[in-house]
Amino acid sequence: MALAAATFSVLAAPASAEDLVFMLTNETGANLIEFYASPSNVDSWEEDILGVDVLGSGESARVTIADGREQCEYDLLMKFDDNDVLEDTTDLCDTGSYTIE
């Protein structure tokens, strides 16, 4: 999925120790149309990582968050094309991946 790999790296800069890279997998029955990941200690959502792209059901993409922070715990907000909205908090450093089910 070349388009997703390029687009989801929207915050990407040259790799550094602070870059947070993980695989995002959508195992729901709906298309993921918005995906936000903000450090848990931040009171507002960062920009939509997907931008104009969509992560279809059953698809995966590599996400790079190159915000220079050393934070591992992120709040996640996911919006789907069937109007469902999910929120979660997870340690993205330990897992290296996140699957939406």
mmCIF file of N, CA, C and O in Angstrom:
data_model
loop_
_atom_site.group_PDB
_atom_site.id
_atom_site.type_symbol
_atom_site.label_atom_id
_atom_site.label_comp_id
_atom_site.label_asym_id
_atom_site.label_seq_id
_atom_site.Cartn_x
_atom_site.Cartn_y
_atom_site.Cartn_z
ATOM 1 N N MET A 1 0.855 -1.172 0.000
ATOM 2 C CA MET A 1 0.000 0.000 0.000
ATOM 3 C C MET A 1 0.898 1.230 0.000
ATOM 4 O O MET A 1 1.068 1.890 1.006
ATOM 5 N N ALA A 2 1.484 1.526 -1.121
ATOM 6 C CA ALA A 2 2.458 2.606 -1.230
ATOM 7 C C ALA A 2 1.867 3.963 -0.890
ATOM 8 O O ALA A 2 2.499 4.758 -0.224
ATOM 9 N N LEU A 3 0.650 4.235 -1.327
ATOM 10 C CA LEU A 3 0.027 5.520 -1.048
ATOM 11 C C LEU A 3 -0.105 5.742 0.448
ATOM 12 O O LEU A 3 0.243 6.786 0.954
ATOM 13 N N ALA A 4 -0.566 4.746 1.151
ATOM 14 C CA ALA A 4 -0.742 4.892 2.599
ATOM 15 C C ALA A 4 0.593 5.066 3.294
ATOM 16 O O ALA A 4 0.727 5.878 4.188
ATOM 17 N N ALA A 5 1.590 4.315 2.899
ATOM 18 C CA ALA A 5 2.893 4.406 3.553
ATOM 19 C C ALA A 5 3.460 5.812 3.395
ATOM 20 O O ALA A 5 4.024 6.367 4.323
ATOM 21 N N ALA A 6 3.289 6.392 2.245
ATOM 22 C CA ALA A 6 3.817 7.737 2.015
ATOM 23 C C ALA A 6 3.001 8.784 2.763
ATOM 24 O O ALA A 6 3.547 9.680 3.370
ATOM 25 N N THR A 7 1.700 8.649 2.732
ATOM 26 C CA THR A 7 0.839 9.649 3.336
ATOM 27 C C THR A 7 0.860 9.589 4.851
ATOM 28 O O THR A 7 0.871 10.596 5.510
ATOM 29 N N PHE A 8 0.878 8.411 5.402
ATOM 30 C CA PHE A 8 0.844 8.291 6.851
ATOM 31 C C PHE A 8 2.142 8.755 7.480
ATOM 32 O O PHE A 8 2.210 8.971 8.662
ATOM 33 N N SER A 9 3.156 8.914 6.696
ATOM 34 C CA SER A 9 4.408 9.450 7.193
ATOM 35 C C SER A 9 4.425 10.965 7.061
ATOM 36 O O SER A 9 5.466 11.577 6.991
ATOM 37 N N VAL A 10 3.250 11.552 7.059
ATOM 38 C CA VAL A 10 3.105 12.983 6.841
ATOM 39 C C VAL A 10 3.924 13.807 7.822
ATOM 40 O O VAL A 10 4.406 14.873 7.476
ATOM 41 N N LEU A 11 4.119 13.327 9.036
ATOM 42 C CA LEU A 11 4.921 14.047 10.008
ATOM 43 C C LEU A 11 6.371 13.588 9.988
ATOM 44 O O LEU A 11 7.158 13.986 10.822
ATOM 45 N N ALA A 12 6.699 12.757 9.037
ATOM 46 C CA ALA A 12 8.015 12.132 9.037
ATOM 47 C C ALA A 12 9.120 13.109 8.675
ATOM 48 O O ALA A 12 8.980 13.958 7.820
ATOM 49 N N ALA A 13 10.196 12.948 9.342
ATOM 50 C CA ALA A 13 11.440 13.635 9.054
ATOM 51 C C ALA A 13 12.487 12.531 9.002
ATOM 52 O O ALA A 13 12.154 11.369 9.192
ATOM 53 N N PRO A 14 13.733 12.828 8.771
ATOM 54 C CA PRO A 14 14.720 11.766 8.846
ATOM 55 C C PRO A 14 14.628 11.061 10.199
ATOM 56 O O PRO A 14 14.390 11.682 11.224
ATOM 57 N N ALA A 15 14.779 9.749 10.178
ATOM 58 C CA ALA A 15 14.608 8.950 11.399
ATOM 59 C C ALA A 15 15.527 9.435 12.515
ATOM 60 O O ALA A 15 16.691 9.741 12.299
ATOM 61 N N SER A 16 14.950 9.501 13.721
ATOM 62 C CA SER A 16 15.743 9.870 14.880
ATOM 63 C C SER A 16 15.224 9.084 16.070
ATOM 64 O O SER A 16 14.204 8.409 15.986
ATOM 65 N N ALA A 17 15.899 9.191 17.182
ATOM 66 C CA ALA A 17 15.516 8.429 18.370
ATOM 67 C C ALA A 17 14.122 8.807 18.854
ATOM 68 O O ALA A 17 13.459 8.012 19.495
ATOM 69 N N GLU A 18 13.653 10.008 18.539
ATOM 70 C CA GLU A 18 12.358 10.446 19.020
ATOM 71 C C GLU A 18 11.206 10.024 18.121
ATOM 72 O O GLU A 18 10.057 10.155 18.499
ATOM 73 N N ASP A 19 11.495 9.551 16.899
ATOM 74 C CA ASP A 19 10.423 9.133 16.004
ATOM 75 C C ASP A 19 9.710 7.921 16.576
ATOM 76 O O ASP A 19 10.339 6.976 17.052
ATOM 77 N N LEU A 20 8.401 7.948 16.524
ATOM 78 C CA LEU A 20 7.575 6.833 16.966
ATOM 79 C C LEU A 20 6.981 6.194 15.721
ATOM 80 O O LEU A 20 6.231 6.834 14.986
ATOM 81 N N VAL A 21 7.353 4.951 15.455
ATOM 82 C CA VAL A 21 6.900 4.246 14.263
ATOM 83 C C VAL A 21 6.119 3.019 14.703
ATOM 84 O O VAL A 21 6.581 2.250 15.551
ATOM 85 N N PHE A 22 4.930 2.831 14.127
ATOM 86 C CA PHE A 22 4.128 1.658 14.453
ATOM 87 C C PHE A 22 3.246 1.285 13.262
ATOM 88 O O PHE A 22 3.007 2.097 12.370
ATOM 89 N N MET A 23 2.803 0.027 13.261
ATOM 90 C CA MET A 23 1.878 -0.446 12.239
ATOM 91 C C MET A 23 0.455 -0.245 12.745
ATOM 92 O O MET A 23 0.126 -0.643 13.863
ATOM 93 N N LEU A 24 -0.363 0.368 11.933
ATOM 94 C CA LEU A 24 -1.773 0.584 12.237
ATOM 95 C C LEU A 24 -2.582 -0.367 11.365
ATOM 96 O O LEU A 24 -2.440 -0.361 10.137
ATOM 97 N N THR A 25 -3.401 -1.205 11.990
ATOM 98 C CA THR A 25 -4.214 -2.175 11.268
ATOM 99 C C THR A 25 -5.683 -1.946 11.578
ATOM 100 O O THR A 25 -6.067 -1.821 12.738
ATOM 101 N N ASN A 26 -6.482 -1.910 10.539
ATOM 102 C CA ASN A 26 -7.919 -1.713 10.679
ATOM 103 C C ASN A 26 -8.617 -3.056 10.478
ATOM 104 O O ASN A 26 -8.738 -3.545 9.360
ATOM 105 N N GLU A 27 -9.066 -3.660 11.559
ATOM 106 C CA GLU A 27 -9.777 -4.940 11.495
ATOM 107 C C GLU A 27 -11.262 -4.759 11.805
ATOM 108 O O GLU A 27 -11.912 -5.678 12.293
ATOM 109 N N THR A 28 -11.791 -3.577 11.533
ATOM 110 C CA THR A 28 -13.220 -3.324 11.710
ATOM 111 C C THR A 28 -13.917 -3.617 10.384
ATOM 112 O O THR A 28 -13.276 -3.928 9.387
ATOM 113 N N GLY A 29 -15.193 -3.448 10.344
ATOM 114 C CA GLY A 29 -15.937 -3.624 9.098
ATOM 115 C C GLY A 29 -16.151 -2.317 8.359
ATOM 116 O O GLY A 29 -16.912 -2.262 7.407
ATOM 117 N N ALA A 30 -15.473 -1.270 8.783
ATOM 118 C CA ALA A 30 -15.670 0.052 8.188
ATOM 119 C C ALA A 30 -14.322 0.671 7.822
ATOM 120 O O ALA A 30 -13.278 0.270 8.327
ATOM 121 N N ASN A 31 -14.364 1.643 6.940
ATOM 122 C CA ASN A 31 -13.155 2.371 6.560
ATOM 123 C C ASN A 31 -12.823 3.418 7.613
ATOM 124 O O ASN A 31 -13.704 4.160 8.062
ATOM 125 N N LEU A 32 -11.555 3.477 7.985
ATOM 126 C CA LEU A 32 -11.074 4.502 8.911
ATOM 127 C C LEU A 32 -10.829 5.765 8.097
ATOM 128 O O LEU A 32 -10.028 5.759 7.157
ATOM 129 N N ILE A 33 -11.540 6.846 8.437
ATOM 130 C CA ILE A 33 -11.426 8.069 7.639
ATOM 131 C C ILE A 33 -10.657 9.185 8.347
ATOM 132 O O ILE A 33 -10.188 10.116 7.699
ATOM 133 N N GLU A 34 -10.531 9.100 9.688
ATOM 134 C CA GLU A 34 -9.743 10.069 10.447
ATOM 135 C C GLU A 34 -9.037 9.320 11.570
ATOM 136 O O GLU A 34 -9.634 8.465 12.219
ATOM 137 N N PHE A 35 -7.768 9.681 11.803
ATOM 138 C CA PHE A 35 -6.996 9.049 12.866
ATOM 139 C C PHE A 35 -6.120 10.104 13.524
ATOM 140 O O PHE A 35 -5.297 10.741 12.874
ATOM 141 N N TYR A 36 -6.348 10.300 14.814
ATOM 142 C CA TYR A 36 -5.605 11.291 15.588
ATOM 143 C C TYR A 36 -4.828 10.568 16.683
ATOM 144 O O TYR A 36 -5.352 9.654 17.318
ATOM 145 N N ALA A 37 -3.602 10.975 16.904
ATOM 146 C CA ALA A 37 -2.775 10.432 17.982
ATOM 147 C C ALA A 37 -2.095 11.605 18.669
ATOM 148 O O ALA A 37 -1.305 12.317 18.053
ATOM 149 N N SER A 38 -2.420 11.799 19.934
ATOM 150 C CA SER A 38 -1.844 12.895 20.707
ATOM 151 C C SER A 38 -1.251 12.332 21.991
ATOM 152 O O SER A 38 -1.839 11.443 22.611
ATOM 153 N N PRO A 39 -0.096 12.841 22.404
ATOM 154 C CA PRO A 39 0.465 12.384 23.681
ATOM 155 C C PRO A 39 -0.574 12.545 24.786
ATOM 156 O O PRO A 39 -1.339 13.520 24.802
ATOM 157 N N SER A 40 -0.623 11.599 25.693
ATOM 158 C CA SER A 40 -1.637 11.604 26.749
ATOM 159 C C SER A 40 -1.572 12.836 27.640
ATOM 160 O O SER A 40 -2.572 13.210 28.244
ATOM 161 N N ASN A 41 -0.421 13.478 27.693
ATOM 162 C CA ASN A 41 -0.291 14.667 28.545
ATOM 163 C C ASN A 41 -0.631 15.964 27.804
ATOM 164 O O ASN A 41 -0.429 17.044 28.329
ATOM 165 N N VAL A 42 -1.182 15.863 26.601
ATOM 166 C CA VAL A 42 -1.595 17.021 25.811
ATOM 167 C C VAL A 42 -3.119 17.070 25.830
ATOM 168 O O VAL A 42 -3.779 16.053 25.650
ATOM 169 N N ASP A 43 -3.684 18.256 26.042
ATOM 170 C CA ASP A 43 -5.127 18.395 26.203
ATOM 171 C C ASP A 43 -5.899 18.609 24.909
ATOM 172 O O ASP A 43 -7.109 18.830 24.945
ATOM 173 N N SER A 44 -5.239 18.565 23.770
ATOM 174 C CA SER A 44 -5.949 18.748 22.503
ATOM 175 C C SER A 44 -5.443 17.715 21.499
ATOM 176 O O SER A 44 -4.380 17.133 21.668
ATOM 177 N N TRP A 45 -6.237 17.503 20.453
ATOM 178 C CA TRP A 45 -5.853 16.549 19.425
ATOM 179 C C TRP A 45 -4.881 17.181 18.445
ATOM 180 O O TRP A 45 -5.030 18.346 18.078
ATOM 181 N N GLU A 46 -3.898 16.400 18.027
ATOM 182 C CA GLU A 46 -2.980 16.820 16.969
ATOM 183 C C GLU A 46 -3.735 16.715 15.640
ATOM 184 O O GLU A 46 -4.903 16.353 15.607
ATOM 185 N N GLU A 47 -3.059 16.952 14.518
ATOM 186 C CA GLU A 47 -3.729 16.903 13.218
ATOM 187 C C GLU A 47 -4.104 15.475 12.822
ATOM 188 O O GLU A 47 -3.526 14.505 13.325
ATOM 189 N N ASP A 48 -5.061 15.356 11.918
ATOM 190 C CA ASP A 48 -5.500 14.065 11.398
ATOM 191 C C ASP A 48 -4.352 13.432 10.614
ATOM 192 O O ASP A 48 -3.901 13.977 9.608
ATOM 193 N N ILE A 49 -3.868 12.297 11.076
ATOM 194 C CA ILE A 49 -2.722 11.630 10.449
ATOM 195 C C ILE A 49 -3.064 11.132 9.055
ATOM 196 O O ILE A 49 -2.211 11.138 8.162
ATOM 197 N N LEU A 50 -4.312 10.733 8.818
ATOM 198 C CA LEU A 50 -4.685 10.210 7.510
ATOM 199 C C LEU A 50 -4.815 11.292 6.446
ATOM 200 O O LEU A 50 -4.659 11.012 5.263
ATOM 201 N N GLY A 51 -5.111 12.503 6.863
ATOM 202 C CA GLY A 51 -5.319 13.566 5.883
ATOM 203 C C GLY A 51 -6.489 13.217 4.975
ATOM 204 O O GLY A 51 -7.582 12.936 5.444
ATOM 205 N N VAL A 52 -6.263 13.167 3.676
ATOM 206 C CA VAL A 52 -7.327 12.847 2.723
ATOM 207 C C VAL A 52 -7.423 11.344 2.458
ATOM 208 O O VAL A 52 -8.327 10.900 1.757
ATOM 209 N N ASP A 53 -6.516 10.555 2.995
ATOM 210 C CA ASP A 53 -6.512 9.119 2.754
ATOM 211 C C ASP A 53 -7.449 8.373 3.687
ATOM 212 O O ASP A 53 -7.924 8.908 4.684
ATOM 213 N N VAL A 54 -7.691 7.126 3.348
ATOM 214 C CA VAL A 54 -8.579 6.236 4.092
ATOM 215 C C VAL A 54 -7.835 4.933 4.315
ATOM 216 O O VAL A 54 -7.118 4.463 3.430
ATOM 217 N N LEU A 55 -8.001 4.343 5.500
ATOM 218 C CA LEU A 55 -7.453 3.013 5.765
ATOM 219 C C LEU A 55 -8.628 2.047 5.765
ATOM 220 O O LEU A 55 -9.451 2.044 6.680
ATOM 221 N N GLY A 56 -8.719 1.257 4.705
ATOM 222 C CA GLY A 56 -9.837 0.344 4.536
ATOM 223 C C GLY A 56 -9.821 -0.795 5.544
ATOM 224 O O GLY A 56 -8.789 -1.117 6.137
ATOM 225 N N SER A 57 -10.975 -1.417 5.693
ATOM 226 C CA SER A 57 -11.099 -2.575 6.564
ATOM 227 C C SER A 57 -10.169 -3.673 6.063
ATOM 228 O O SER A 57 -10.126 -3.972 4.868
ATOM 229 N N GLY A 58 -9.380 -4.251 6.970
ATOM 230 C CA GLY A 58 -8.435 -5.300 6.617
ATOM 231 C C GLY A 58 -7.085 -4.791 6.138
ATOM 232 O O GLY A 58 -6.199 -5.583 5.840
ATOM 233 N N GLU A 59 -6.909 -3.484 6.072
ATOM 234 C CA GLU A 59 -5.649 -2.903 5.604
ATOM 235 C C GLU A 59 -4.766 -2.475 6.772
ATOM 236 O O GLU A 59 -5.248 -2.226 7.868
ATOM 237 N N SER A 60 -3.474 -2.389 6.490
ATOM 238 C CA SER A 60 -2.486 -1.914 7.464
ATOM 239 C C SER A 60 -1.614 -0.863 6.806
ATOM 240 O O SER A 60 -1.447 -0.865 5.587
ATOM 241 N N ALA A 61 -1.050 -0.006 7.630
ATOM 242 C CA ALA A 61 -0.130 1.013 7.137
ATOM 243 C C ALA A 61 0.873 1.352 8.229
ATOM 244 O O ALA A 61 0.567 1.247 9.421
ATOM 245 N N ARG A 62 2.042 1.746 7.814
ATOM 246 C CA ARG A 62 3.090 2.187 8.744
ATOM 247 C C ARG A 62 2.860 3.660 9.058
ATOM 248 O O ARG A 62 2.709 4.483 8.160
ATOM 249 N N VAL A 63 2.831 3.980 10.335
ATOM 250 C CA VAL A 63 2.624 5.361 10.787
ATOM 251 C C VAL A 63 3.898 5.835 11.480
ATOM 252 O O VAL A 63 4.452 5.125 12.314
ATOM 253 N N THR A 64 4.349 7.021 11.125
ATOM 254 C CA THR A 64 5.491 7.641 11.784
ATOM 255 C C THR A 64 5.047 8.948 12.408
ATOM 256 O O THR A 64 4.490 9.811 11.729
ATOM 257 N N ILE A 65 5.267 9.068 13.708
ATOM 258 C CA ILE A 65 5.008 10.328 14.404
ATOM 259 C C ILE A 65 6.374 10.898 14.759
ATOM 260 O O ILE A 65 7.069 10.377 15.621
ATOM 261 N N ALA A 66 6.749 11.938 14.052
ATOM 262 C CA ALA A 66 8.063 12.551 14.234
ATOM 263 C C ALA A 66 7.884 13.922 14.866
ATOM 264 O O ALA A 66 8.161 14.947 14.257
ATOM 265 N N ASP A 67 7.395 13.903 16.099
ATOM 266 C CA ASP A 67 7.112 15.166 16.771
ATOM 267 C C ASP A 67 8.207 15.583 17.746
ATOM 268 O O ASP A 67 8.078 16.576 18.446
ATOM 269 N N GLY A 68 9.274 14.789 17.828
ATOM 270 C CA GLY A 68 10.390 15.142 18.690
ATOM 271 C C GLY A 68 10.160 14.850 20.161
ATOM 272 O O GLY A 68 11.034 15.084 20.977
ATOM 273 N N ARG A 69 9.000 14.329 20.492
ATOM 274 C CA ARG A 69 8.713 14.015 21.892
ATOM 275 C C ARG A 69 9.238 12.625 22.230
ATOM 276 O O ARG A 69 9.373 11.770 21.370
ATOM 277 N N GLU A 70 9.480 12.390 23.498
ATOM 278 C CA GLU A 70 9.904 11.074 23.949
ATOM 279 C C GLU A 70 8.752 10.345 24.623
ATOM 280 O O GLU A 70 8.955 9.372 25.333
ATOM 281 N N GLN A 71 7.561 10.803 24.375
ATOM 282 C CA GLN A 71 6.332 10.252 24.934
ATOM 283 C C GLN A 71 6.016 8.909 24.285
ATOM 284 O O GLN A 71 6.202 8.738 23.088
ATOM 285 N N CYS A 72 5.529 7.963 25.054
ATOM 286 C CA CYS A 72 5.101 6.664 24.529
ATOM 287 C C CYS A 72 3.597 6.465 24.645
ATOM 288 O O CYS A 72 2.998 5.788 23.824
ATOM 289 N N GLU A 73 2.987 7.042 25.672
ATOM 290 C CA GLU A 73 1.554 6.863 25.879
ATOM 291 C C GLU A 73 0.793 7.911 25.080
ATOM 292 O O GLU A 73 0.967 9.113 25.276
ATOM 293 N N TYR A 74 -0.047 7.423 24.161
ATOM 294 C CA TYR A 74 -0.815 8.297 23.279
ATOM 295 C C TYR A 74 -2.302 8.036 23.421
ATOM 296 O O TYR A 74 -2.734 6.890 23.590
ATOM 297 N N ASP A 75 -3.074 9.116 23.339
ATOM 298 C CA ASP A 75 -4.522 9.023 23.210
ATOM 299 C C ASP A 75 -4.810 8.928 21.718
ATOM 300 O O ASP A 75 -4.216 9.671 20.919
ATOM 301 N N LEU A 76 -5.697 8.021 21.355
ATOM 302 C CA LEU A 76 -6.045 7.814 19.955
ATOM 303 C C LEU A 76 -7.524 8.111 19.746
ATOM 304 O O LEU A 76 -8.362 7.740 20.565
ATOM 305 N N LEU A 77 -7.823 8.777 18.651
ATOM 306 C CA LEU A 77 -9.197 9.058 18.253
ATOM 307 C C LEU A 77 -9.357 8.567 16.823
ATOM 308 O O LEU A 77 -8.570 8.938 15.946
ATOM 309 N N MET A 78 -10.355 7.691 16.611
ATOM 310 C CA MET A 78 -10.569 7.096 15.299
ATOM 311 C C MET A 78 -12.000 7.327 14.853
ATOM 312 O O MET A 78 -12.934 7.077 15.613
ATOM 313 N N LYS A 79 -12.168 7.821 13.634
ATOM 314 C CA LYS A 79 -13.493 8.070 13.076
ATOM 315 C C LYS A 79 -13.639 7.237 11.806
ATOM 316 O O LYS A 79 -12.729 7.181 10.980
ATOM 317 N N PHE A 80 -14.820 6.617 11.663
ATOM 318 C CA PHE A 80 -15.066 5.688 10.571
ATOM 319 C C PHE A 80 -16.165 6.199 9.650
ATOM 320 O O PHE A 80 -16.979 7.042 10.043
ATOM 321 N N ASP A 81 -16.217 5.626 8.439
ATOM 322 C CA ASP A 81 -17.201 6.063 7.460
ATOM 323 C C ASP A 81 -18.628 5.634 7.807
ATOM 324 O O ASP A 81 -19.579 6.084 7.178
ATOM 325 N N ASP A 82 -18.807 4.792 8.821
ATOM 326 C CA ASP A 82 -20.155 4.425 9.271
ATOM 327 C C ASP A 82 -20.590 5.265 10.478
ATOM 328 O O ASP A 82 -21.544 4.936 11.169
ATOM 329 N N ASN A 83 -19.854 6.352 10.738
ATOM 330 C CA ASN A 83 -20.110 7.319 11.813
ATOM 331 C C ASN A 83 -19.726 6.836 13.206
ATOM 332 O O ASN A 83 -19.999 7.529 14.180
ATOM 333 N N ASP A 84 -19.122 5.658 13.320
ATOM 334 C CA ASP A 84 -18.609 5.219 14.619
ATOM 335 C C ASP A 84 -17.367 6.035 14.974
ATOM 336 O O ASP A 84 -16.595 6.433 14.098
ATOM 337 N N VAL A 85 -17.189 6.271 16.258
ATOM 338 C CA VAL A 85 -16.016 6.982 16.779
ATOM 339 C C VAL A 85 -15.476 6.168 17.945
ATOM 340 O O VAL A 85 -16.233 5.771 18.827
ATOM 341 N N LEU A 86 -14.184 5.894 17.935
ATOM 342 C CA LEU A 86 -13.533 5.163 19.023
ATOM 343 C C LEU A 86 -12.419 6.008 19.608
ATOM 344 O O LEU A 86 -11.726 6.719 18.884
ATOM 345 N N GLU A 87 -12.234 5.902 20.925
ATOM 346 C CA GLU A 87 -11.107 6.532 21.609
ATOM 347 C C GLU A 87 -10.408 5.475 22.443
ATOM 348 O O GLU A 87 -11.050 4.580 22.990
ATOM 349 N N ASP A 88 -9.105 5.583 22.540
ATOM 350 C CA ASP A 88 -8.314 4.637 23.312
ATOM 351 C C ASP A 88 -7.033 5.332 23.756
ATOM 352 O O ASP A 88 -6.637 6.355 23.197
ATOM 353 N N THR A 89 -6.390 4.762 24.749
ATOM 354 C CA THR A 89 -5.067 5.201 25.186
ATOM 355 C C THR A 89 -4.177 3.981 25.193
ATOM 356 O O THR A 89 -4.568 2.921 25.688
ATOM 357 N N THR A 90 -2.979 4.111 24.619
ATOM 358 C CA THR A 90 -2.089 2.968 24.543
ATOM 359 C C THR A 90 -0.633 3.418 24.545
ATOM 360 O O THR A 90 -0.316 4.543 24.189
ATOM 361 N N ASP A 91 0.234 2.511 24.943
ATOM 362 C CA ASP A 91 1.681 2.744 24.907
ATOM 363 C C ASP A 91 2.183 2.229 23.566
ATOM 364 O O ASP A 91 2.321 1.028 23.370
ATOM 365 N N LEU A 92 2.437 3.125 22.640
ATOM 366 C CA LEU A 92 2.848 2.742 21.289
ATOM 367 C C LEU A 92 4.303 2.309 21.212
ATOM 368 O O LEU A 92 4.704 1.653 20.259
ATOM 369 N N CYS A 93 5.116 2.639 22.197
ATOM 370 C CA CYS A 93 6.520 2.228 22.197
ATOM 371 C C CYS A 93 6.650 0.730 22.490
ATOM 372 O O CYS A 93 7.478 0.053 21.891
ATOM 373 N N ASP A 94 5.845 0.234 23.409
ATOM 374 C CA ASP A 94 5.932 -1.171 23.785
ATOM 375 C C ASP A 94 5.395 -2.101 22.716
ATOM 376 O O ASP A 94 5.924 -3.185 22.502
ATOM 377 N N THR A 95 4.315 -1.695 22.052
ATOM 378 C CA THR A 95 3.652 -2.602 21.127
ATOM 379 C C THR A 95 4.239 -2.591 19.727
ATOM 380 O O THR A 95 4.323 -3.638 19.103
ATOM 381 N N GLY A 96 4.599 -1.444 19.213
ATOM 382 C CA GLY A 96 5.097 -1.346 17.847
ATOM 383 C C GLY A 96 3.984 -1.502 16.820
ATOM 384 O O GLY A 96 4.218 -1.434 15.627
ATOM 385 N N SER A 97 2.758 -1.727 17.311
ATOM 386 C CA SER A 97 1.620 -1.841 16.412
ATOM 387 C C SER A 97 0.339 -1.505 17.174
ATOM 388 O O SER A 97 0.318 -1.547 18.406
ATOM 389 N N TYR A 98 -0.686 -1.195 16.418
ATOM 390 C CA TYR A 98 -2.001 -0.956 17.016
ATOM 391 C C TYR A 98 -3.039 -1.489 16.049
ATOM 392 O O TYR A 98 -3.065 -1.108 14.870
ATOM 393 N N THR A 99 -3.896 -2.383 16.545
ATOM 394 C CA THR A 99 -4.946 -2.968 15.734
ATOM 395 C C THR A 99 -6.290 -2.485 16.239
ATOM 396 O O THR A 99 -6.600 -2.600 17.429
ATOM 397 N N ILE A 100 -7.095 -1.946 15.330
ATOM 398 C CA ILE A 100 -8.437 -1.488 15.653
ATOM 399 C C ILE A 100 -9.380 -2.651 15.372
ATOM 400 O O ILE A 100 -9.436 -3.158 14.259
ATOM 401 N N GLU A 101 -10.085 -3.080 16.412
ATOM 402 C CA GLU A 101 -11.005 -4.223 16.251
ATOM 403 C C GLU A 101 -12.409 -3.829 16.631
ATOM 404 O O GLU A 101 -12.635 -2.973 17.427
#
